Short mmCIF file of C-alpha atoms in Angstrom, two decimals:
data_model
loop_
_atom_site.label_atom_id
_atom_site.label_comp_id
_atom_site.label_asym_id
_atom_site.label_seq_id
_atom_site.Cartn_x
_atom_site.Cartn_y
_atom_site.Cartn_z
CA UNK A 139 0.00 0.00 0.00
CA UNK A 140 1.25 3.76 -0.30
CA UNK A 141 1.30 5.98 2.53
CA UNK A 142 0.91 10.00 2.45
CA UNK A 143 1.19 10.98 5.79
CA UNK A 144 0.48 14.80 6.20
CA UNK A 145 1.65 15.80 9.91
CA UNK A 146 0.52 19.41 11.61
CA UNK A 147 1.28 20.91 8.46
CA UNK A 148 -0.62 24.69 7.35
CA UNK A 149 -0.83 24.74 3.40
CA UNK A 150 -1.85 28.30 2.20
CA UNK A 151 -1.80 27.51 -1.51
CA UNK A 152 -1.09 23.97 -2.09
CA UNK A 153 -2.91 20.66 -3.63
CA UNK A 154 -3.00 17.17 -3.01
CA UNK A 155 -3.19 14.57 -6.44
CA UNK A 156 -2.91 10.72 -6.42
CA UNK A 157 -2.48 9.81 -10.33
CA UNK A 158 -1.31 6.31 -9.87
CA UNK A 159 -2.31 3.35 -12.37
CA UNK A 160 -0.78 0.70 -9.38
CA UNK A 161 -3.44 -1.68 -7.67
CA UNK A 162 -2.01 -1.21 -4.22
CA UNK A 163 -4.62 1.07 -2.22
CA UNK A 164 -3.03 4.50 -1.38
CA UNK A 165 -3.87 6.04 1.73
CA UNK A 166 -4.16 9.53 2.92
CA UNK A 167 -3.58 10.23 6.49
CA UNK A 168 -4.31 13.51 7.50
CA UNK A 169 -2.45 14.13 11.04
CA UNK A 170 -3.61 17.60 12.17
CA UNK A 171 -3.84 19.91 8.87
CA UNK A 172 -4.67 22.77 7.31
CA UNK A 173 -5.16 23.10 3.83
CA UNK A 174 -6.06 25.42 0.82
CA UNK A 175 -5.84 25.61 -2.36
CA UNK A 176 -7.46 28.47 -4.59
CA UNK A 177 -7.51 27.38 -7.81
CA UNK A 178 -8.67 23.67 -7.56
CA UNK A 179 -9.23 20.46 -5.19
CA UNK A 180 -6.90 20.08 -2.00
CA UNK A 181 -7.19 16.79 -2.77
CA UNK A 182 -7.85 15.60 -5.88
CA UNK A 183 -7.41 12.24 -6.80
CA UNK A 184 -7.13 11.47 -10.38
CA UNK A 185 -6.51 8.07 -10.59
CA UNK A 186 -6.14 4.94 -8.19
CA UNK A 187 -7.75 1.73 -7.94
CA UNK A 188 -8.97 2.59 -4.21
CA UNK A 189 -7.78 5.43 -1.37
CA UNK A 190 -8.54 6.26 2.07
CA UNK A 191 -8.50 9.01 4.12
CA UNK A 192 -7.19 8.48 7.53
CA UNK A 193 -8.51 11.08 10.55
CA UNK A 194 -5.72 10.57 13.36
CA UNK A 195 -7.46 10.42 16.47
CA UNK A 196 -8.16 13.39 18.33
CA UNK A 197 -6.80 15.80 15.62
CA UNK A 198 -8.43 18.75 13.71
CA UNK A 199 -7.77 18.65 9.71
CA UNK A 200 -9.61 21.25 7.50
CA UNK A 201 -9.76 21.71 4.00
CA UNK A 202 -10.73 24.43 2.10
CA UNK A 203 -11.11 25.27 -1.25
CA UNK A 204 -11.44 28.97 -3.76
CA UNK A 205 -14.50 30.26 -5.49
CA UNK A 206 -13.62 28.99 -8.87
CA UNK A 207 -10.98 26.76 -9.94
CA UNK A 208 -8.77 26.68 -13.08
CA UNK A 209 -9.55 23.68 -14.90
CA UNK A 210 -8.26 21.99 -18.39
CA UNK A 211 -9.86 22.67 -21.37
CA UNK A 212 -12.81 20.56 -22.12
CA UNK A 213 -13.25 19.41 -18.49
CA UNK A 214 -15.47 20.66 -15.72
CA UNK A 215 -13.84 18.36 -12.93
CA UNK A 216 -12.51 18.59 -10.53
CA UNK A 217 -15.63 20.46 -8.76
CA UNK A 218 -15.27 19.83 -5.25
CA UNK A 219 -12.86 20.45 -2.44
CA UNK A 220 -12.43 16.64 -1.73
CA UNK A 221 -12.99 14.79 -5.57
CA UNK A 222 -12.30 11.76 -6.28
CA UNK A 223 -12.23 9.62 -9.48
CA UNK A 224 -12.07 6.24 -7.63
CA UNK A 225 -13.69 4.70 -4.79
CA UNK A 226 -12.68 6.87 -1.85
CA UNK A 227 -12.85 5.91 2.14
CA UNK A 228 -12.80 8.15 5.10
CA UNK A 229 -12.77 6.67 8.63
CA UNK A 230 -10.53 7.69 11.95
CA UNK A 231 -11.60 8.72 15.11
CA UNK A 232 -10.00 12.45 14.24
CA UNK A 233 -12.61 15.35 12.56
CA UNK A 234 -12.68 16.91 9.24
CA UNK A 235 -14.21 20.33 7.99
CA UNK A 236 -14.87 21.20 4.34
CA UNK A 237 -15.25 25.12 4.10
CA UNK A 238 -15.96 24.31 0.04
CA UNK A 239 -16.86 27.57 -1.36
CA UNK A 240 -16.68 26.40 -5.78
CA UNK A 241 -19.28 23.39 -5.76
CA UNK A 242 -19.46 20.32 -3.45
CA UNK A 243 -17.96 19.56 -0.46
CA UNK A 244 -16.70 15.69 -0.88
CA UNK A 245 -17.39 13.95 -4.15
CA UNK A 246 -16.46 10.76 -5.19
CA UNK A 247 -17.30 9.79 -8.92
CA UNK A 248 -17.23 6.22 -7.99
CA UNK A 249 -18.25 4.86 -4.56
CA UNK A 250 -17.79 6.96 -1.49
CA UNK A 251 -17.67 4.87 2.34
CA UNK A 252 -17.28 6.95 5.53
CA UNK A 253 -16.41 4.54 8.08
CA UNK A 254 -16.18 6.64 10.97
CA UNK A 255 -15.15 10.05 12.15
CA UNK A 256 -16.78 13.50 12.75
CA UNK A 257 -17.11 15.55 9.60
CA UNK A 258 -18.16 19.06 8.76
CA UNK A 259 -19.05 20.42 5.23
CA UNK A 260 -20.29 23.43 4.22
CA UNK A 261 -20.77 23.85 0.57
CA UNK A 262 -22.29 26.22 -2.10
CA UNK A 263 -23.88 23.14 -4.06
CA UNK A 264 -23.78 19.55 -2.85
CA UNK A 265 -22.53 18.70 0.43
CA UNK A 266 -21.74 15.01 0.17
CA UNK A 267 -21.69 12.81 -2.59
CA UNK A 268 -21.24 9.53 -3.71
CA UNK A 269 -21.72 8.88 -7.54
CA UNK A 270 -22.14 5.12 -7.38
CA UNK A 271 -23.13 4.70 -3.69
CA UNK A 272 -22.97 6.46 -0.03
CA UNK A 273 -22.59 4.26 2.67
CA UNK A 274 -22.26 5.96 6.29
CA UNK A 275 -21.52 3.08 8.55
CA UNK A 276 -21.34 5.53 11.03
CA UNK A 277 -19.78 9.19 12.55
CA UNK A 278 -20.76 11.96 13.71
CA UNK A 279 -22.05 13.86 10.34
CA UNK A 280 -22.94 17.76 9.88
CA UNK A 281 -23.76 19.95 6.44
CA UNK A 282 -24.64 23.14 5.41
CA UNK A 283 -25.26 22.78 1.86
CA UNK A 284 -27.49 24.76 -0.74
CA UNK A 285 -27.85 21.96 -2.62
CA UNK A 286 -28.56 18.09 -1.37
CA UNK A 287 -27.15 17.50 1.97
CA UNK A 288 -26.09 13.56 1.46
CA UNK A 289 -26.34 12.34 -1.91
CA UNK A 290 -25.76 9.17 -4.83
CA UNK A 291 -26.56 10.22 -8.50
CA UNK A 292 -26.04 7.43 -10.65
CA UNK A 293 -29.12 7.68 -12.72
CA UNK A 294 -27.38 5.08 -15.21
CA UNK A 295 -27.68 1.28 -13.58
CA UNK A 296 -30.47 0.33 -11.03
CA UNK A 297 -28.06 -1.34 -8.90
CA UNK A 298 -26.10 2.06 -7.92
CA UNK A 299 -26.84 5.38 -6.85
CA UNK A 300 -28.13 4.42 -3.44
CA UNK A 301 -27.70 6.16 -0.34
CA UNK A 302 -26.79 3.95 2.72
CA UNK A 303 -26.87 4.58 6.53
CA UNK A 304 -26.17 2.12 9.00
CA UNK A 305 -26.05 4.21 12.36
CA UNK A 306 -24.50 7.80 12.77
CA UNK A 307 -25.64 11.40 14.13
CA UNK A 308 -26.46 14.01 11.53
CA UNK A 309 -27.21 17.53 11.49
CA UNK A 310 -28.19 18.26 7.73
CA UNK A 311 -29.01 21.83 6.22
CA UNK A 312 -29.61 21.84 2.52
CA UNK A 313 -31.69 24.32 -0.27
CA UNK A 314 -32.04 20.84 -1.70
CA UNK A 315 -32.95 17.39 -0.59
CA UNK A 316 -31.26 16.31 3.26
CA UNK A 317 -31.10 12.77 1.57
CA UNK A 318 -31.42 12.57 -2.02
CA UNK A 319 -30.46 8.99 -3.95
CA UNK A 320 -31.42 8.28 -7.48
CA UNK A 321 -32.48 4.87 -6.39
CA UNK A 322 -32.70 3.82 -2.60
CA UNK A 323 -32.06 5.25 0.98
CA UNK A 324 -31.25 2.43 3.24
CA UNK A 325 -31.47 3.61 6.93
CA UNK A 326 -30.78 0.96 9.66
CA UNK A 327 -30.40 3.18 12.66
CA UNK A 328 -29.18 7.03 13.61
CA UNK A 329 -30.09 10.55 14.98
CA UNK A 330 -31.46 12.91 12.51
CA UNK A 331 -31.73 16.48 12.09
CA UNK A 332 -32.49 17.54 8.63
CA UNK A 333 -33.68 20.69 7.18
CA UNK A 334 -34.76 21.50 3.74
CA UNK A 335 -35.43 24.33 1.03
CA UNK A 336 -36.14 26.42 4.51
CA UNK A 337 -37.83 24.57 6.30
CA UNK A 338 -41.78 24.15 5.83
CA UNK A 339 -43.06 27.58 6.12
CA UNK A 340 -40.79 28.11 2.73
CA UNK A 341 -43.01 27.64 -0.71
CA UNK A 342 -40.88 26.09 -3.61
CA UNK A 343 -40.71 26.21 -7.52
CA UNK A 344 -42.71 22.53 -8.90
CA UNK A 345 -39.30 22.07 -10.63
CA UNK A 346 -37.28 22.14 -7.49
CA UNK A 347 -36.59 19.09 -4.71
CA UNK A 348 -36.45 20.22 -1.36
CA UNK A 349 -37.65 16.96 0.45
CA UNK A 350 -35.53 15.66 4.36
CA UNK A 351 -35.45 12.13 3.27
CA UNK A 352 -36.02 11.10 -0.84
CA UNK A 353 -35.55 7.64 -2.12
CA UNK A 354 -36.14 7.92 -6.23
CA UNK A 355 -37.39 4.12 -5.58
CA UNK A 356 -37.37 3.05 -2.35
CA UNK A 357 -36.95 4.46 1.26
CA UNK A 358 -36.45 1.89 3.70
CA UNK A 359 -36.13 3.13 7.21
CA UNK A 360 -35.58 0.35 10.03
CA UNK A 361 -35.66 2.67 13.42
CA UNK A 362 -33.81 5.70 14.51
CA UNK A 363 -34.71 8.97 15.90
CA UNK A 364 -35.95 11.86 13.21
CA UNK A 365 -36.32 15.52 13.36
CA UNK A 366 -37.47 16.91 10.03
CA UNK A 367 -38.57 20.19 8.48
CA UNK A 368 -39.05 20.04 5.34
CA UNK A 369 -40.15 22.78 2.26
CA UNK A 370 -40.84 19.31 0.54
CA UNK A 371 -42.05 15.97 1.63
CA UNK A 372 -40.53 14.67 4.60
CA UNK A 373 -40.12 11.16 3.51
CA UNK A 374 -40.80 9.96 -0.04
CA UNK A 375 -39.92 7.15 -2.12
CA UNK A 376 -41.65 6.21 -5.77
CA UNK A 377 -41.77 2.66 -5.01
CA UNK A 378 -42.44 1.91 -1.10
#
């Protein structure tokens, strides 16, 4: 495996890329950092067959990206402050903040676990995304987004773009959908606090989606604890 160990470092204007075609999974251990980049991702990984993101325990790591990046011609990636081409993995018993202030917060074009940790995003479109998937197995979990809060977009085989929660604590502010996934939300267990387009006193465009909890085609909630208020529908699925 490759290591990239970042220790109580400050980065005012500095980036972040994995562009590796080896099959060994590269991790990313983030020991107590700081940093920013103006004109693209911190971290921006271009190419791996998997890589994690380590949170030491007990340290403070925040990322932060500019309001618009300089990107190649023909491309409009990277677009978040965390991106990632390949499946991507966060877990540690440390915390992260995203202050992403181009598009999303953390996106992962492929699959996107968090295993554990405490995480902050704040983000001028999407806060958290997984293309293929989103599993949360669990961590403490809070975004300010005006887009979707949590979110899996892969309108393009039935078997992805699900959105899966096993137990966790989350605080979720969106102008979007809390939850959004193109197919499922899976929730087995967790704490919930999820706002939406404003809340429900707010009135919304019939084009928008400002719902706390929407499963394309299914919602499946198991037990947990929910505070929602929602623009939209609180819960809705198009299946069951």
């Amino acid at each position: 495996a490759h290591f990239v160990e970042i220790h109580s470092a400050f980065v005012e204007n500095g980036q972040i890329i994995v562009n590796t075609e080896d099959e060994d999974i590269v991790r990313i251990i983030l020991n107590g950092v700081d940093i920013k980049c103006t004109t693209s991702a911190p971290i921006y990984i271009a190419s791996a067959k998997k890589v994690m993101i380590v949170l030491v325990e007990n340290t403070l790591n925040t990322i932060t990206d500019g309001t618009s990046y300089v990107l190649e011609s023909g491309t409009d990636e990277p677009n978040a402050a965390i991106f990632s081409k390949s499946d991507l993995t966060l877990y540690g018993n440390g915390s992260l903040t995203v202050n992403a202030n181009y598009q999303d917060g953390i996106t992962g074009k492929d699959g996107f676990i968090i295993k554990s940790g405490t995480v902050n995003v704040t983000a001028p479109d999407d806060g958290i995304r997984g293309k293929d998937y989103l599993i949360v197995r669990e961590g403490i979990i809070t975004v300010t987004a005006q887009g979707d809060g949590l979110k899996s977009d892969n309108a393009e085989d039935a078997e992805k773009g699900y959105v899966s929660i096993e137990t966790g604590t989350f605080n979720i502010t969106s102008g979007g959908d809390a939850i959004s996934a193109e197919t499922d939300v899976l929730i087995r267990d967790g704490s919930f606090i999820l706002s939406s387009g404003g809340g429900s006193s707010e009135w919304i465009n019939e084009a928008l989606s400002a719902k706390a909890i929407k499963g394309a085609v299914n919602t499946i909630i198991e037990t947990g604890t929910f505070m929602m208020n929602s623009a939209d529908d609180a819960i809705h699925s198009n299946g069951r």
